[in-house]
């Protein structure tokens, strides 16, 4: 164990546990002693966690991000180090041995990690998405078994809802779960599953009511499924034909003879399809009860969309920092390009977007940490931060000019990585649909 890891476990974690016992969030809280009644100050433990995450990103993530992007390897080395430092699995309850961090605290870490590489952040947060249904709806035995396992060694989990014909329309999920005795038999296919090929266990949403007219809040059931269950087969991301991890010639084979699935960005995130063929799941692995799966699956997003928004904010901040540095160094017409108002205003617009995106995820995280429903704020944060990340990435490439179009410079990767923030965990359009419905319902007094 490294000295830094020892410091985290001996100093930071006890402090976080002590704070978690207090029934209010530790940051962005209403403060009657403050002259304005509101404070955005972080406490000492949060500052320590942020600084540890920042140091980790500078030393471990940024130097290796480009290589992981080229090889498309899952970043196990970095995941293991993040696990040892307590930078993942932070939301797991104390009775399972976890830190019971607030959503706000997790967002602080996510923004720092995404600053270094949003693909690596997704690898870490994808496991958090799978944990959320178990934290929300799992019984003590399920939580201890499956959440506790993630604390014993560096393992990850996966959230399996999306299908080839069901993305934004979750009610279109066709995977069937048929009850036979004390088991459920699962058949179907999932698609675009983060951590799909590396997960130790999965949260799976399946249809238990065969009636196509059954309402969503009664038609689906949530299951915990072990990775080694017979009949469960992850799709291929990089075939064995392209060699084993570490083979020196593997990169060139991938470049000239591509494997089946290559994503535009966040390439080190393990994203693939999963087939379920007569997969037997014991009834003990049902979350809550039959028919409650839709509510559980959707409820998880209230806790996970703020970290996604904070990740998008971290990527946008990286774009601004890289663009500012380049604009100060690059000269045209005898002066640094930052002296040209056209460039300076682009930087200003990037900063405006980043600051408002950060405020949006802070509000969304704060609301849910207060024990209030935050769906409205979470959707605003996710939509806005995703759009800001894409705008900042495009502007950063523009400031870099021709160099920005080349993979030798970091903004090319940032632009590819940014796009998914407008797609996964609910598209930008779905977020606007959620927000607009909330506005209309409020106006109608619902």
CSV table of C-alpha atoms in Angstrom, one decimal:
chain,number,residue,atom,x,y,z
A,1,UNK,CA,0.0,0.0,0.0
A,2,UNK,CA,1.4,3.4,-1.0
A,3,UNK,CA,1.9,6.2,1.5
A,4,UNK,CA,-0.9,8.2,-0.2
A,5,UNK,CA,-3.2,5.2,0.0
A,6,UNK,CA,-2.4,4.8,3.7
A,7,UNK,CA,-3.1,8.5,4.2
A,8,UNK,CA,-6.5,8.2,2.6
A,9,UNK,CA,-7.5,5.1,4.6
A,10,UNK,CA,-6.2,6.4,7.9
A,11,UNK,CA,-7.1,10.1,7.7
A,12,UNK,CA,-9.6,10.8,5.0
A,13,UNK,CA,-12.0,7.9,5.3
A,14,UNK,CA,-12.7,8.2,9.0
A,15,UNK,CA,-13.4,11.8,8.5
A,16,UNK,CA,-15.9,11.0,5.7
A,17,UNK,CA,-17.6,8.4,7.8
A,18,UNK,CA,-18.0,10.9,10.6
A,19,UNK,CA,-19.5,13.4,8.2
A,20,UNK,CA,-21.8,10.8,6.7
A,21,UNK,CA,-23.4,10.4,10.1
A,22,UNK,CA,-24.7,14.0,10.0
A,23,UNK,CA,-28.1,14.2,8.3
A,24,UNK,CA,-27.2,17.0,6.0
A,25,UNK,CA,-24.8,17.3,3.0
A,26,UNK,CA,-21.4,18.7,3.8
A,27,UNK,CA,-21.2,21.2,1.0
A,28,UNK,CA,-23.2,24.0,-0.7
A,29,UNK,CA,-25.4,24.1,2.3
A,30,UNK,CA,-27.7,26.8,3.6
A,31,UNK,CA,-25.8,28.6,6.4
A,32,UNK,CA,-27.6,30.9,8.8
A,33,UNK,CA,-24.3,32.2,10.1
A,34,UNK,CA,-23.2,33.4,6.6
A,35,UNK,CA,-24.3,37.0,5.9
A,36,UNK,CA,-25.9,35.9,2.7
A,37,UNK,CA,-27.4,32.7,4.1
A,38,UNK,CA,-25.7,30.4,1.6
A,39,UNK,CA,-22.2,29.0,1.2
A,40,UNK,CA,-20.4,27.2,-1.6
A,41,UNK,CA,-17.4,26.4,0.6
A,42,UNK,CA,-16.0,22.8,0.7
A,43,UNK,CA,-15.1,21.2,4.0
A,44,UNK,CA,-11.6,20.0,4.8
A,45,UNK,CA,-12.4,16.4,3.9
A,46,UNK,CA,-13.8,17.3,0.6
A,47,UNK,CA,-10.9,19.5,-0.2
A,48,UNK,CA,-8.6,16.6,0.7
A,49,UNK,CA,-10.5,14.2,-1.5
A,50,UNK,CA,-10.4,16.7,-4.4
A,51,UNK,CA,-6.7,17.3,-4.0
A,52,UNK,CA,-6.0,13.5,-3.9
A,53,UNK,CA,-8.1,13.0,-7.0
A,54,UNK,CA,-6.4,15.9,-8.7
A,55,UNK,CA,-2.9,14.5,-7.9
A,56,UNK,CA,-4.0,11.0,-9.0
A,57,UNK,CA,-5.2,12.4,-12.3
A,58,UNK,CA,-2.0,14.4,-13.0
A,59,UNK,CA,0.3,11.5,-12.1
A,60,UNK,CA,-1.7,8.4,-13.3
A,61,UNK,CA,-4.5,9.4,-15.8
A,62,UNK,CA,-3.3,12.2,-18.0
A,63,UNK,CA,0.1,10.6,-18.9
A,64,UNK,CA,-1.6,7.3,-20.0
A,65,UNK,CA,-4.9,8.6,-21.4
A,66,UNK,CA,-3.8,8.8,-25.0
A,67,UNK,CA,-2.3,5.3,-25.0
A,68,UNK,CA,-5.5,3.8,-23.6
A,69,UNK,CA,-7.4,5.7,-26.3
A,70,UNK,CA,-5.1,4.2,-29.0
A,71,UNK,CA,-5.2,0.6,-27.7
A,72,UNK,CA,-8.8,0.7,-26.5
A,73,UNK,CA,-7.8,-1.4,-23.5
A,74,UNK,CA,-9.8,-1.3,-20.4
A,75,UNK,CA,-7.8,0.8,-17.9
A,76,UNK,CA,-7.5,-1.9,-15.2
A,77,UNK,CA,-4.2,-0.5,-13.9
A,78,UNK,CA,-5.8,2.8,-13.2
A,79,UNK,CA,-9.0,1.3,-11.9
A,80,UNK,CA,-7.0,-0.7,-9.3
A,81,UNK,CA,-5.2,2.4,-8.2
A,82,UNK,CA,-8.4,4.4,-7.9
A,83,UNK,CA,-9.9,1.6,-5.9
A,84,UNK,CA,-6.9,1.5,-3.5
A,85,UNK,CA,-7.2,5.3,-3.0
A,86,UNK,CA,-11.0,5.2,-2.3
A,87,UNK,CA,-11.8,7.2,-5.4
A,88,UNK,CA,-14.5,4.7,-6.5
A,89,UNK,CA,-17.4,2.9,-4.8
A,90,UNK,CA,-17.7,5.9,-2.5
A,91,UNK,CA,-21.5,5.7,-2.3
A,92,UNK,CA,-21.6,2.2,-0.8
A,93,UNK,CA,-23.3,2.3,2.6
A,94,UNK,CA,-21.3,2.0,5.8
A,95,UNK,CA,-23.0,-1.3,6.9
A,96,UNK,CA,-21.3,-2.8,3.8
A,97,UNK,CA,-18.0,-1.3,4.7
A,98,UNK,CA,-18.3,1.7,2.4
A,99,UNK,CA,-17.7,5.4,2.9
A,100,UNK,CA,-21.4,6.4,2.3
A,101,UNK,CA,-20.2,9.5,0.5
A,102,UNK,CA,-22.8,12.1,-0.6
A,103,UNK,CA,-23.6,12.5,-4.3
A,104,UNK,CA,-22.0,15.9,-4.1
A,105,UNK,CA,-18.7,14.3,-2.9
A,106,UNK,CA,-18.8,11.8,-5.7
A,107,UNK,CA,-19.3,14.6,-8.2
A,108,UNK,CA,-16.2,16.4,-7.0
A,109,UNK,CA,-14.1,13.2,-7.7
A,110,UNK,CA,-15.8,12.6,-11.0
A,111,UNK,CA,-15.1,16.1,-12.3
A,112,UNK,CA,-11.4,15.7,-11.5
A,113,UNK,CA,-11.1,12.2,-13.1
A,114,UNK,CA,-13.0,13.3,-16.3
A,115,UNK,CA,-10.6,16.3,-16.6
A,116,UNK,CA,-7.9,13.7,-17.1
A,117,UNK,CA,-9.9,11.3,-19.3
A,118,UNK,CA,-13.6,11.0,-19.5
A,119,UNK,CA,-13.4,7.4,-20.7
A,120,UNK,CA,-11.6,6.4,-17.5
A,121,UNK,CA,-14.2,8.4,-15.5
A,122,UNK,CA,-16.9,6.4,-17.3
A,123,UNK,CA,-15.2,3.1,-16.5
A,124,UNK,CA,-15.4,4.1,-12.8
A,125,UNK,CA,-18.9,5.7,-12.8
A,126,UNK,CA,-20.4,3.0,-14.9
A,127,UNK,CA,-19.9,0.7,-11.9
A,128,UNK,CA,-21.6,3.3,-9.8
A,129,UNK,CA,-24.6,3.3,-12.0
A,130,UNK,CA,-25.0,-0.4,-11.5
A,131,UNK,CA,-24.6,0.0,-7.7
A,132,UNK,CA,-27.3,2.6,-7.5
A,133,UNK,CA,-30.3,0.3,-7.9
A,134,UNK,CA,-28.9,-2.0,-5.3
A,135,UNK,CA,-28.3,0.9,-2.9
A,136,UNK,CA,-31.8,2.2,-3.5
A,137,UNK,CA,-33.8,-1.1,-3.5
A,138,UNK,CA,-31.6,-3.9,-2.4
A,139,UNK,CA,-32.2,-5.7,1.0
A,140,UNK,CA,-29.4,-5.9,3.5
A,141,UNK,CA,-28.3,-9.3,2.3
A,142,UNK,CA,-28.1,-8.2,-1.3
A,143,UNK,CA,-26.2,-5.1,-0.4
A,144,UNK,CA,-23.7,-6.9,1.8
A,145,UNK,CA,-23.1,-9.6,-0.8
A,146,UNK,CA,-22.8,-7.5,-4.0
A,147,UNK,CA,-21.7,-4.1,-2.8
A,148,UNK,CA,-19.4,-5.5,-0.2
A,149,UNK,CA,-17.7,-7.6,-2.8
A,150,UNK,CA,-16.7,-4.5,-4.7
A,151,UNK,CA,-14.9,-3.3,-1.6
A,152,UNK,CA,-12.9,-6.5,-1.0
A,153,UNK,CA,-11.1,-6.3,-4.3
A,154,UNK,CA,-11.0,-4.0,-7.4
A,155,UNK,CA,-14.1,-5.3,-9.2
A,156,UNK,CA,-16.7,-3.4,-11.3
A,157,UNK,CA,-20.4,-3.9,-12.0
A,158,UNK,CA,-22.6,-3.0,-15.0
A,159,UNK,CA,-26.1,-1.6,-15.6
A,160,UNK,CA,-28.0,-3.5,-18.2
A,161,UNK,CA,-31.1,-1.8,-19.5
A,162,UNK,CA,-30.5,-0.6,-23.1
A,163,UNK,CA,-31.3,-3.0,-25.9
A,164,UNK,CA,-31.0,-2.8,-29.7
A,165,UNK,CA,-34.6,-1.6,-29.9
A,166,UNK,CA,-34.9,0.2,-26.6
A,167,UNK,CA,-32.8,3.1,-25.7
A,168,UNK,CA,-34.6,6.3,-24.7
A,169,UNK,CA,-37.9,4.2,-24.9
A,170,UNK,CA,-37.3,2.0,-21.9
A,171,UNK,CA,-40.8,0.7,-22.2
A,172,UNK,CA,-39.6,-1.0,-25.4
A,173,UNK,CA,-37.4,-3.4,-23.4
A,174,UNK,CA,-38.1,-6.9,-24.8
A,175,UNK,CA,-35.9,-9.1,-22.6
A,176,UNK,CA,-38.1,-11.6,-20.9
A,177,UNK,CA,-37.9,-13.1,-17.4
A,178,UNK,CA,-40.1,-16.1,-16.9
A,179,UNK,CA,-40.6,-17.4,-13.4
A,180,UNK,CA,-40.2,-21.1,-12.9
A,181,UNK,CA,-40.2,-22.4,-9.4
A,182,UNK,CA,-37.7,-20.5,-7.3
A,183,UNK,CA,-35.9,-19.1,-10.4
A,184,UNK,CA,-36.4,-16.7,-13.2
A,185,UNK,CA,-35.3,-17.6,-16.8
A,186,UNK,CA,-33.9,-14.6,-18.7
A,187,UNK,CA,-33.7,-14.5,-22.5
A,188,UNK,CA,-32.8,-11.5,-24.6
A,189,UNK,CA,-30.1,-9.1,-25.6
A,190,UNK,CA,-28.7,-5.9,-24.1
A,191,UNK,CA,-26.7,-3.3,-26.0
A,192,UNK,CA,-24.1,-0.5,-25.3
A,193,UNK,CA,-23.5,-1.8,-21.8
A,194,UNK,CA,-20.7,0.1,-20.0
A,195,UNK,CA,-18.3,-2.4,-18.3
A,196,UNK,CA,-20.2,-5.1,-20.1
A,197,UNK,CA,-17.2,-7.4,-20.7
A,198,UNK,CA,-15.4,-6.8,-17.4
A,199,UNK,CA,-18.2,-6.7,-14.8
A,200,UNK,CA,-18.4,-9.1,-11.9
A,201,UNK,CA,-22.1,-8.7,-11.7
A,202,UNK,CA,-25.0,-6.9,-13.5
A,203,UNK,CA,-28.1,-5.1,-12.7
A,204,UNK,CA,-30.6,-6.3,-15.4
A,205,UNK,CA,-34.0,-5.0,-16.3
A,206,UNK,CA,-36.3,-7.6,-17.8
A,207,UNK,CA,-40.0,-7.8,-18.7
A,208,UNK,CA,-41.9,-10.1,-16.4
A,209,UNK,CA,-45.4,-9.1,-17.6
A,210,UNK,CA,-45.8,-10.4,-21.2
A,211,UNK,CA,-48.8,-8.1,-21.8
A,212,UNK,CA,-47.4,-5.4,-24.2
A,213,UNK,CA,-50.1,-3.0,-22.9
A,214,UNK,CA,-49.0,-3.4,-19.3
A,215,UNK,CA,-47.8,0.0,-17.8
A,216,UNK,CA,-44.1,0.3,-17.4
A,217,UNK,CA,-44.3,0.7,-13.6
A,218,UNK,CA,-45.8,-2.9,-13.4
A,219,UNK,CA,-44.2,-4.6,-16.4
A,220,UNK,CA,-40.5,-4.9,-15.5
A,221,UNK,CA,-38.4,-6.4,-12.7
A,222,UNK,CA,-34.9,-5.7,-11.7
A,223,UNK,CA,-32.4,-8.5,-11.1
A,224,UNK,CA,-28.8,-8.9,-9.9
A,225,UNK,CA,-27.1,-11.4,-12.2
A,226,UNK,CA,-23.7,-13.0,-11.6
A,227,UNK,CA,-21.1,-12.7,-14.5
A,228,UNK,CA,-20.4,-16.4,-14.5
A,229,UNK,CA,-24.0,-17.5,-14.8
A,230,UNK,CA,-24.4,-20.1,-17.6
A,231,UNK,CA,-26.0,-18.6,-20.7
A,232,UNK,CA,-24.7,-15.0,-20.2
A,233,UNK,CA,-22.3,-14.0,-23.0
A,234,UNK,CA,-20.7,-10.6,-23.4
A,235,UNK,CA,-20.1,-9.5,-27.0
A,236,UNK,CA,-16.6,-9.0,-28.3
A,237,UNK,CA,-14.9,-5.6,-28.1
A,238,UNK,CA,-11.4,-6.8,-29.2
A,239,UNK,CA,-11.2,-10.4,-30.4
A,240,UNK,CA,-8.4,-12.8,-29.4
A,241,UNK,CA,-7.4,-12.6,-33.0
A,242,UNK,CA,-5.9,-9.2,-32.3
A,243,UNK,CA,-3.6,-10.6,-29.6
A,244,UNK,CA,-3.5,-10.6,-25.8
A,245,UNK,CA,-3.2,-7.4,-23.7
A,246,UNK,CA,0.5,-6.3,-23.7
A,247,UNK,CA,1.4,-7.8,-27.1
A,248,UNK,CA,3.7,-5.3,-28.8
A,249,UNK,CA,2.2,-5.9,-32.3
A,250,UNK,CA,-1.5,-5.6,-31.1
A,251,UNK,CA,-1.8,-1.9,-31.7
A,252,UNK,CA,-0.9,-2.1,-35.3
A,253,UNK,CA,-3.3,-5.0,-36.0
A,254,UNK,CA,-6.1,-3.0,-34.4
A,255,UNK,CA,-5.3,0.0,-36.6
A,256,UNK,CA,-5.1,-1.9,-39.9
A,257,UNK,CA,-7.5,-4.8,-39.2
A,258,UNK,CA,-10.1,-3.2,-36.8
A,259,UNK,CA,-12.1,-5.5,-34.4
A,260,UNK,CA,-15.9,-5.5,-34.4
A,261,UNK,CA,-16.6,-2.5,-32.2
A,262,UNK,CA,-14.7,0.8,-32.2
A,263,UNK,CA,-16.4,3.8,-30.6
A,264,UNK,CA,-15.8,7.4,-31.6
A,265,UNK,CA,-14.6,8.4,-28.2
A,266,UNK,CA,-14.1,7.2,-24.6
A,267,UNK,CA,-12.5,4.2,-26.2
A,268,UNK,CA,-11.0,2.6,-23.1
A,269,UNK,CA,-14.5,2.3,-21.6
A,270,UNK,CA,-15.6,-1.3,-22.1
A,271,UNK,CA,-18.9,-1.0,-24.0
A,272,UNK,CA,-20.5,-4.0,-25.7
A,273,UNK,CA,-23.6,-6.1,-26.1
A,274,UNK,CA,-24.6,-9.0,-23.8
A,275,UNK,CA,-26.7,-12.0,-24.8
A,276,UNK,CA,-28.9,-13.9,-22.2
A,277,UNK,CA,-29.9,-17.4,-23.3
A,278,UNK,CA,-31.8,-19.3,-20.7
A,279,UNK,CA,-30.0,-17.5,-17.9
A,280,UNK,CA,-31.2,-18.8,-14.5
A,281,UNK,CA,-31.5,-16.3,-11.7
A,282,UNK,CA,-32.6,-17.2,-8.2
A,283,UNK,CA,-35.6,-15.3,-6.8
A,284,UNK,CA,-33.4,-14.1,-4.0
A,285,UNK,CA,-31.7,-11.8,-6.7
A,286,UNK,CA,-34.9,-9.9,-7.4
A,287,UNK,CA,-34.7,-6.2,-6.2
A,288,UNK,CA,-37.8,-5.3,-4.1
A,289,UNK,CA,-40.4,-7.4,-5.8
A,290,UNK,CA,-41.7,-8.4,-9.2
A,291,UNK,CA,-43.0,-5.5,-11.3
A,292,UNK,CA,-40.9,-2.8,-9.5
A,293,UNK,CA,-38.0,-2.8,-11.9
A,294,UNK,CA,-38.8,0.3,-13.9
A,295,UNK,CA,-39.1,2.5,-10.8
A,296,UNK,CA,-35.8,1.2,-9.6
A,297,UNK,CA,-34.0,1.6,-12.9
A,298,UNK,CA,-35.2,5.2,-13.4
A,299,UNK,CA,-34.7,6.2,-9.8
A,300,UNK,CA,-31.0,5.4,-10.1
A,301,UNK,CA,-30.6,8.2,-12.6
A,302,UNK,CA,-31.4,10.8,-10.0
A,303,UNK,CA,-28.2,9.9,-8.2
A,304,UNK,CA,-26.0,9.2,-11.3
A,305,UNK,CA,-26.9,12.0,-13.7
A,306,UNK,CA,-25.2,14.7,-11.4
A,307,UNK,CA,-21.8,12.8,-11.6
A,308,UNK,CA,-22.2,12.5,-15.4
A,309,UNK,CA,-22.8,16.2,-15.6
A,310,UNK,CA,-19.8,16.8,-13.4
A,311,UNK,CA,-17.7,14.6,-15.7
A,312,UNK,CA,-18.9,16.7,-18.7
A,313,UNK,CA,-17.9,19.8,-16.8
A,314,UNK,CA,-14.4,18.3,-16.1
A,315,UNK,CA,-13.9,17.6,-19.8
A,316,UNK,CA,-15.0,21.2,-20.7
A,317,UNK,CA,-12.6,22.6,-18.1
A,318,UNK,CA,-9.8,20.6,-19.7
A,319,UNK,CA,-10.8,22.1,-23.1
A,320,UNK,CA,-10.6,25.6,-21.7
A,321,UNK,CA,-7.3,25.0,-20.0
A,322,UNK,CA,-5.7,23.5,-23.1
A,323,UNK,CA,-7.1,26.2,-25.4
A,324,UNK,CA,-6.0,29.0,-23.1
A,325,UNK,CA,-2.5,27.6,-22.9
A,326,UNK,CA,-2.3,27.2,-26.7
A,327,UNK,CA,-3.7,30.7,-27.3
A,328,UNK,CA,-1.0,32.2,-25.2
A,329,UNK,CA,1.7,30.4,-27.1
A,330,UNK,CA,0.5,30.5,-30.7
A,331,UNK,CA,1.3,33.7,-32.5
A,332,UNK,CA,-0.3,35.3,-35.6
A,333,UNK,CA,0.3,38.7,-37.0
A,334,UNK,CA,3.1,39.1,-34.5
A,335,UNK,CA,1.0,38.6,-31.3
A,336,UNK,CA,-0.4,35.6,-29.4
A,337,UNK,CA,-3.8,34.7,-30.8
A,338,UNK,CA,-5.3,35.3,-27.3
A,339,UNK,CA,-4.8,39.0,-28.1
A,340,UNK,CA,-7.4,38.7,-30.9
A,341,UNK,CA,-10.8,39.4,-29.6
A,342,UNK,CA,-12.4,36.6,-31.7
A,343,UNK,CA,-10.3,34.1,-29.8
A,344,UNK,CA,-10.6,35.8,-26.4
A,345,UNK,CA,-14.4,35.8,-26.7
A,346,UNK,CA,-14.4,32.1,-27.4
A,347,UNK,CA,-12.5,31.5,-24.2
A,348,UNK,CA,-15.0,33.7,-22.4
A,349,UNK,CA,-17.9,31.8,-23.7
A,350,UNK,CA,-16.3,28.5,-22.7
A,351,UNK,CA,-15.8,29.8,-19.1
A,352,UNK,CA,-19.4,31.0,-18.9
A,353,UNK,CA,-20.6,27.5,-20.0
A,354,UNK,CA,-18.3,25.7,-17.6
A,355,UNK,CA,-19.3,27.9,-14.5
A,356,UNK,CA,-23.0,27.5,-15.2
A,357,UNK,CA,-22.6,23.7,-15.8
A,358,UNK,CA,-20.8,23.4,-12.5
A,359,UNK,CA,-23.5,25.3,-10.7
A,360,UNK,CA,-26.1,23.0,-12.3
A,361,UNK,CA,-24.6,19.8,-11.1
A,362,UNK,CA,-24.0,21.2,-7.7
A,363,UNK,CA,-27.7,22.1,-7.4
A,364,UNK,CA,-28.7,18.6,-8.6
A,365,UNK,CA,-26.4,16.9,-6.2
A,366,UNK,CA,-27.3,19.1,-3.3
A,367,UNK,CA,-31.1,18.5,-3.8
A,368,UNK,CA,-30.7,14.7,-3.7
A,369,UNK,CA,-28.3,14.8,-0.8
A,370,UNK,CA,-31.1,16.8,1.1
A,371,UNK,CA,-33.4,13.8,0.6
A,372,UNK,CA,-35.5,15.6,-2.0
A,373,UNK,CA,-36.4,14.4,-5.5
A,374,UNK,CA,-34.0,16.0,-7.9
A,375,UNK,CA,-35.1,14.7,-11.3
A,376,UNK,CA,-35.8,18.2,-12.7
A,377,UNK,CA,-32.4,19.5,-11.6
A,378,UNK,CA,-30.5,16.3,-12.6
A,379,UNK,CA,-31.9,16.5,-16.1
A,380,UNK,CA,-31.1,20.2,-16.4
A,381,UNK,CA,-27.5,19.5,-15.2
A,382,UNK,CA,-27.0,16.6,-17.5
A,383,UNK,CA,-28.4,18.3,-20.6
A,384,UNK,CA,-26.6,21.6,-20.0
A,385,UNK,CA,-23.2,20.1,-19.1
A,386,UNK,CA,-23.3,17.7,-22.1
A,387,UNK,CA,-24.0,20.6,-24.4
A,388,UNK,CA,-21.3,22.7,-22.8
A,389,UNK,CA,-18.7,19.9,-23.1
A,390,UNK,CA,-19.4,19.6,-26.8
A,391,UNK,CA,-19.4,23.3,-27.4
A,392,UNK,CA,-16.1,23.8,-25.5
A,393,UNK,CA,-14.5,20.8,-27.3
A,394,UNK,CA,-15.5,22.2,-30.7
A,395,UNK,CA,-14.2,25.7,-29.8
A,396,UNK,CA,-11.0,24.3,-28.4
A,397,UNK,CA,-10.3,22.5,-31.7
A,398,UNK,CA,-11.1,25.7,-33.6
A,399,UNK,CA,-8.6,27.7,-31.5
A,400,UNK,CA,-6.0,25.0,-32.2
A,401,UNK,CA,-6.8,25.3,-35.9
A,402,UNK,CA,-5.2,22.7,-38.1
A,403,UNK,CA,-3.3,21.3,-35.1
A,404,UNK,CA,-6.6,20.6,-33.3
A,405,UNK,CA,-7.6,18.2,-36.1
A,406,UNK,CA,-4.5,16.1,-35.4
A,407,UNK,CA,-4.2,13.4,-32.8
A,408,UNK,CA,-0.8,14.7,-31.7
A,409,UNK,CA,-2.8,17.4,-29.8
A,410,UNK,CA,-5.1,16.6,-26.9
A,411,UNK,CA,-8.2,18.5,-28.1
A,412,UNK,CA,-8.9,16.0,-30.9
A,413,UNK,CA,-9.6,13.3,-28.3
A,414,UNK,CA,-11.6,15.7,-26.1
A,415,UNK,CA,-13.9,16.4,-29.0
A,416,UNK,CA,-14.5,12.7,-29.7
A,417,UNK,CA,-14.9,12.0,-26.0
A,418,UNK,CA,-17.5,14.8,-25.5
A,419,UNK,CA,-20.2,13.6,-27.9
A,420,UNK,CA,-21.4,10.7,-25.7
A,421,UNK,CA,-22.4,13.1,-23.0
A,422,UNK,CA,-25.3,14.1,-25.2
A,423,UNK,CA,-26.3,10.4,-25.6
A,424,UNK,CA,-25.7,8.1,-22.7
A,425,UNK,CA,-27.7,8.0,-19.4
A,426,UNK,CA,-30.5,9.7,-21.3
A,427,UNK,CA,-30.1,11.8,-24.4
A,428,UNK,CA,-30.1,15.6,-24.4
A,429,UNK,CA,-33.5,15.5,-26.0
A,430,UNK,CA,-34.9,13.1,-23.3
A,431,UNK,CA,-33.6,15.5,-20.6
A,432,UNK,CA,-35.4,18.4,-22.2
A,433,UNK,CA,-38.6,16.3,-22.3
A,434,UNK,CA,-38.3,15.6,-18.6
A,435,UNK,CA,-37.7,19.3,-17.8
A,436,UNK,CA,-40.5,20.5,-20.0
A,437,UNK,CA,-43.0,18.0,-18.4
A,438,UNK,CA,-42.0,19.2,-15.0
A,439,UNK,CA,-42.6,22.8,-16.0
A,440,UNK,CA,-46.0,22.0,-17.5
A,441,UNK,CA,-47.0,19.9,-14.5
A,442,UNK,CA,-46.1,22.7,-12.1
A,443,UNK,CA,-48.1,25.2,-14.2
A,444,UNK,CA,-51.1,22.9,-14.1
A,445,UNK,CA,-50.8,22.4,-10.3
A,446,UNK,CA,-50.0,18.7,-10.5
